[in-house]
PDB file of C-alpha atoms in Angstrom:
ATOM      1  CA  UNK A   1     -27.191   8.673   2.388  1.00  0.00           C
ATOM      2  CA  UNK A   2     -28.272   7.904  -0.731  1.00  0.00           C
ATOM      3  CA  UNK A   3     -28.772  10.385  -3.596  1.00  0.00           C
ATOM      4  CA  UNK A   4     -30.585  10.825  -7.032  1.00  0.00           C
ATOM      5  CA  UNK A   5     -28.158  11.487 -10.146  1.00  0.00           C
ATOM      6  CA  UNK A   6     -29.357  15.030 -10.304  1.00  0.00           C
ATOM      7  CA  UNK A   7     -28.731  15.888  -6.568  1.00  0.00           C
ATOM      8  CA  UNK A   8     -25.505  13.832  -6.962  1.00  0.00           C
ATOM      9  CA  UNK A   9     -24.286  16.728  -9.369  1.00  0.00           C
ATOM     10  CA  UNK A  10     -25.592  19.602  -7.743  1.00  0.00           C
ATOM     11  CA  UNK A  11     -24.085  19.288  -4.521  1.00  0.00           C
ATOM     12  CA  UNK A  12     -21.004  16.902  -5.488  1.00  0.00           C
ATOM     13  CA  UNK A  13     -18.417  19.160  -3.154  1.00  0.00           C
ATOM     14  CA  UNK A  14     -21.047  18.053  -0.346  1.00  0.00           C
ATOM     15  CA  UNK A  15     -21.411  14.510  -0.932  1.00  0.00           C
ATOM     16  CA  UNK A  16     -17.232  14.288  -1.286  1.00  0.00           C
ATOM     17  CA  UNK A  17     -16.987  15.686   1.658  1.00  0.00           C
ATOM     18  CA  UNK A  18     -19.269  12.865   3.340  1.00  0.00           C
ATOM     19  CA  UNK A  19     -17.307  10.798   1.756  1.00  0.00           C
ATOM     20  CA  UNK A  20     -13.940  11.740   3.536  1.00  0.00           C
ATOM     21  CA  UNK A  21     -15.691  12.263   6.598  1.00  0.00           C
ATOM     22  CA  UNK A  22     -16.165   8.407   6.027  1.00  0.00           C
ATOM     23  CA  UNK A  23     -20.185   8.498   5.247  1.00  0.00           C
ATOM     24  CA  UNK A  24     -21.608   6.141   3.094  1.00  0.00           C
ATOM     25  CA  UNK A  25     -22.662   8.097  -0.024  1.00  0.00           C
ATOM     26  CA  UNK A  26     -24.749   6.003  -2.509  1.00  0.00           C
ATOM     27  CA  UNK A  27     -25.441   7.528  -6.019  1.00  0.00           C
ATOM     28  CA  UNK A  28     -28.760   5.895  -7.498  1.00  0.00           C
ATOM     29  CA  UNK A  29     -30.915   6.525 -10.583  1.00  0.00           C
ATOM     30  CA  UNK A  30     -34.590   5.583 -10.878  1.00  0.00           C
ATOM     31  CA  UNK A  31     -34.195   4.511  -7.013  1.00  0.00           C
ATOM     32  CA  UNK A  32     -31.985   1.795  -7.942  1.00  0.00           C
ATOM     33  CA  UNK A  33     -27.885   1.911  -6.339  1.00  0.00           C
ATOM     34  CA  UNK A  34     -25.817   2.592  -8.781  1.00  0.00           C
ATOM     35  CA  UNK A  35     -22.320   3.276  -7.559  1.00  0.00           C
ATOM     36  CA  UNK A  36     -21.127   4.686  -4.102  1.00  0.00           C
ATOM     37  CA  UNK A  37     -18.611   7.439  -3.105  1.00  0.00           C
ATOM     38  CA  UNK A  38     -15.631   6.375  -0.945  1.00  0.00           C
ATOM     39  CA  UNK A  39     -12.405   8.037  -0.128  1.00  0.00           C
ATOM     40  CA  UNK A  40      -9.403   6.600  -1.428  1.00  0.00           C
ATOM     41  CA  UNK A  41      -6.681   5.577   1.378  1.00  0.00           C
ATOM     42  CA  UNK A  42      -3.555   6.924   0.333  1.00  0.00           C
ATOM     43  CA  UNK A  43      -0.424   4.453   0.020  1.00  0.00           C
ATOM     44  CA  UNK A  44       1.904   7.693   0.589  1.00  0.00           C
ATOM     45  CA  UNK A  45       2.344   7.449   4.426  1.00  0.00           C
ATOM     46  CA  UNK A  46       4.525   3.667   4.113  1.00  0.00           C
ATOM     47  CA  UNK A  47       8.021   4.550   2.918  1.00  0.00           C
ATOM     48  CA  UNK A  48       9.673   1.980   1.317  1.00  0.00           C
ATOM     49  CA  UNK A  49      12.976   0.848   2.534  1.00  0.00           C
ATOM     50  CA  UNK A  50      15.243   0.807   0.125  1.00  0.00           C
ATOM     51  CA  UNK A  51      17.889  -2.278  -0.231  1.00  0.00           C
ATOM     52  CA  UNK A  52      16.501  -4.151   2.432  1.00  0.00           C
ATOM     53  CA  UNK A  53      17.290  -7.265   0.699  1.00  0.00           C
ATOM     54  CA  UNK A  54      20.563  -6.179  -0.415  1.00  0.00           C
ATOM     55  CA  UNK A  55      23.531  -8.595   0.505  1.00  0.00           C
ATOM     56  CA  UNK A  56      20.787 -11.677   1.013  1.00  0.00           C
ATOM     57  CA  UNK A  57      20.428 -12.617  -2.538  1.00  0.00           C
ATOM     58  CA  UNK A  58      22.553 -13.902  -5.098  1.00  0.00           C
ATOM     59  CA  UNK A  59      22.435 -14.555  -8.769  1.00  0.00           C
ATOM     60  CA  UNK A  60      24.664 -17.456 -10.136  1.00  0.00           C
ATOM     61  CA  UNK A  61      26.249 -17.854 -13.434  1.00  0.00           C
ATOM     62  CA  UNK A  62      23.596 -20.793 -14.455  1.00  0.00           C
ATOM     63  CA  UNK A  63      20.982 -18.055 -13.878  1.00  0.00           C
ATOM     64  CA  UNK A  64      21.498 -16.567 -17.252  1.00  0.00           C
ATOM     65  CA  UNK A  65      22.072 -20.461 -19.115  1.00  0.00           C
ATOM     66  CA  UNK A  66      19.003 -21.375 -21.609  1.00  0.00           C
ATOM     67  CA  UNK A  67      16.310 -23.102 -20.118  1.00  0.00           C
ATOM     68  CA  UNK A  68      15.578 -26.736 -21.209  1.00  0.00           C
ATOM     69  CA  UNK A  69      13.008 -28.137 -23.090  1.00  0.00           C
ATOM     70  CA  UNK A  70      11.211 -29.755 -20.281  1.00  0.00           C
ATOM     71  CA  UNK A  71      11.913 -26.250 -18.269  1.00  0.00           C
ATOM     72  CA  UNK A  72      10.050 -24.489 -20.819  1.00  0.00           C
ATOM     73  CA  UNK A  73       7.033 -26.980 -21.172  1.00  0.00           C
ATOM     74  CA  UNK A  74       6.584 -26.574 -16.975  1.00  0.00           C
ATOM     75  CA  UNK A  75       5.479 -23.182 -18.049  1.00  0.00           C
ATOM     76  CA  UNK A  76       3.318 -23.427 -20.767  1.00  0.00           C
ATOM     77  CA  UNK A  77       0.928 -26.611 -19.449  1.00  0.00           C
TER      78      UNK A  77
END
């Protein structure tokens, strides 16, 4: 649905509820699109694993040498 700025404010808890419902909810002014209301998808239903990678790398003493010269250009150019 699409909606005028005016109507947009007036009935905002409306339109975000459209928008969770997963309706397309188009804000426009002057009858031209503007932006459009979407629900977010939440990230909070993946746990993380914590140390999954534990025991499967390794640092090594060279790790924490100086670069060279020709190290440090690769990363500049």
């Amino acid at each position: 649905m699409e909606y005028n700025i005016h109507d947009a404010k007036s009935n905002l808890s409306k339109l975000i509820v459209q928008a969770i419902e997963g309706k397309e909810v188009v804000i426009s002014k002057a009858g031209k699109p503007l932006v459009k209301l979407v629900r977010i998808v939440s990230d909070q239903k993946k746990k993380r694993k914590i140390g999954i990678y534990q025991g499967e790398t390794k640092i090594t003493k060279d790790f924490f040498e100086p670069l060279s010269k020709e190290e440090i250009s690769g990363f500049i150019s």
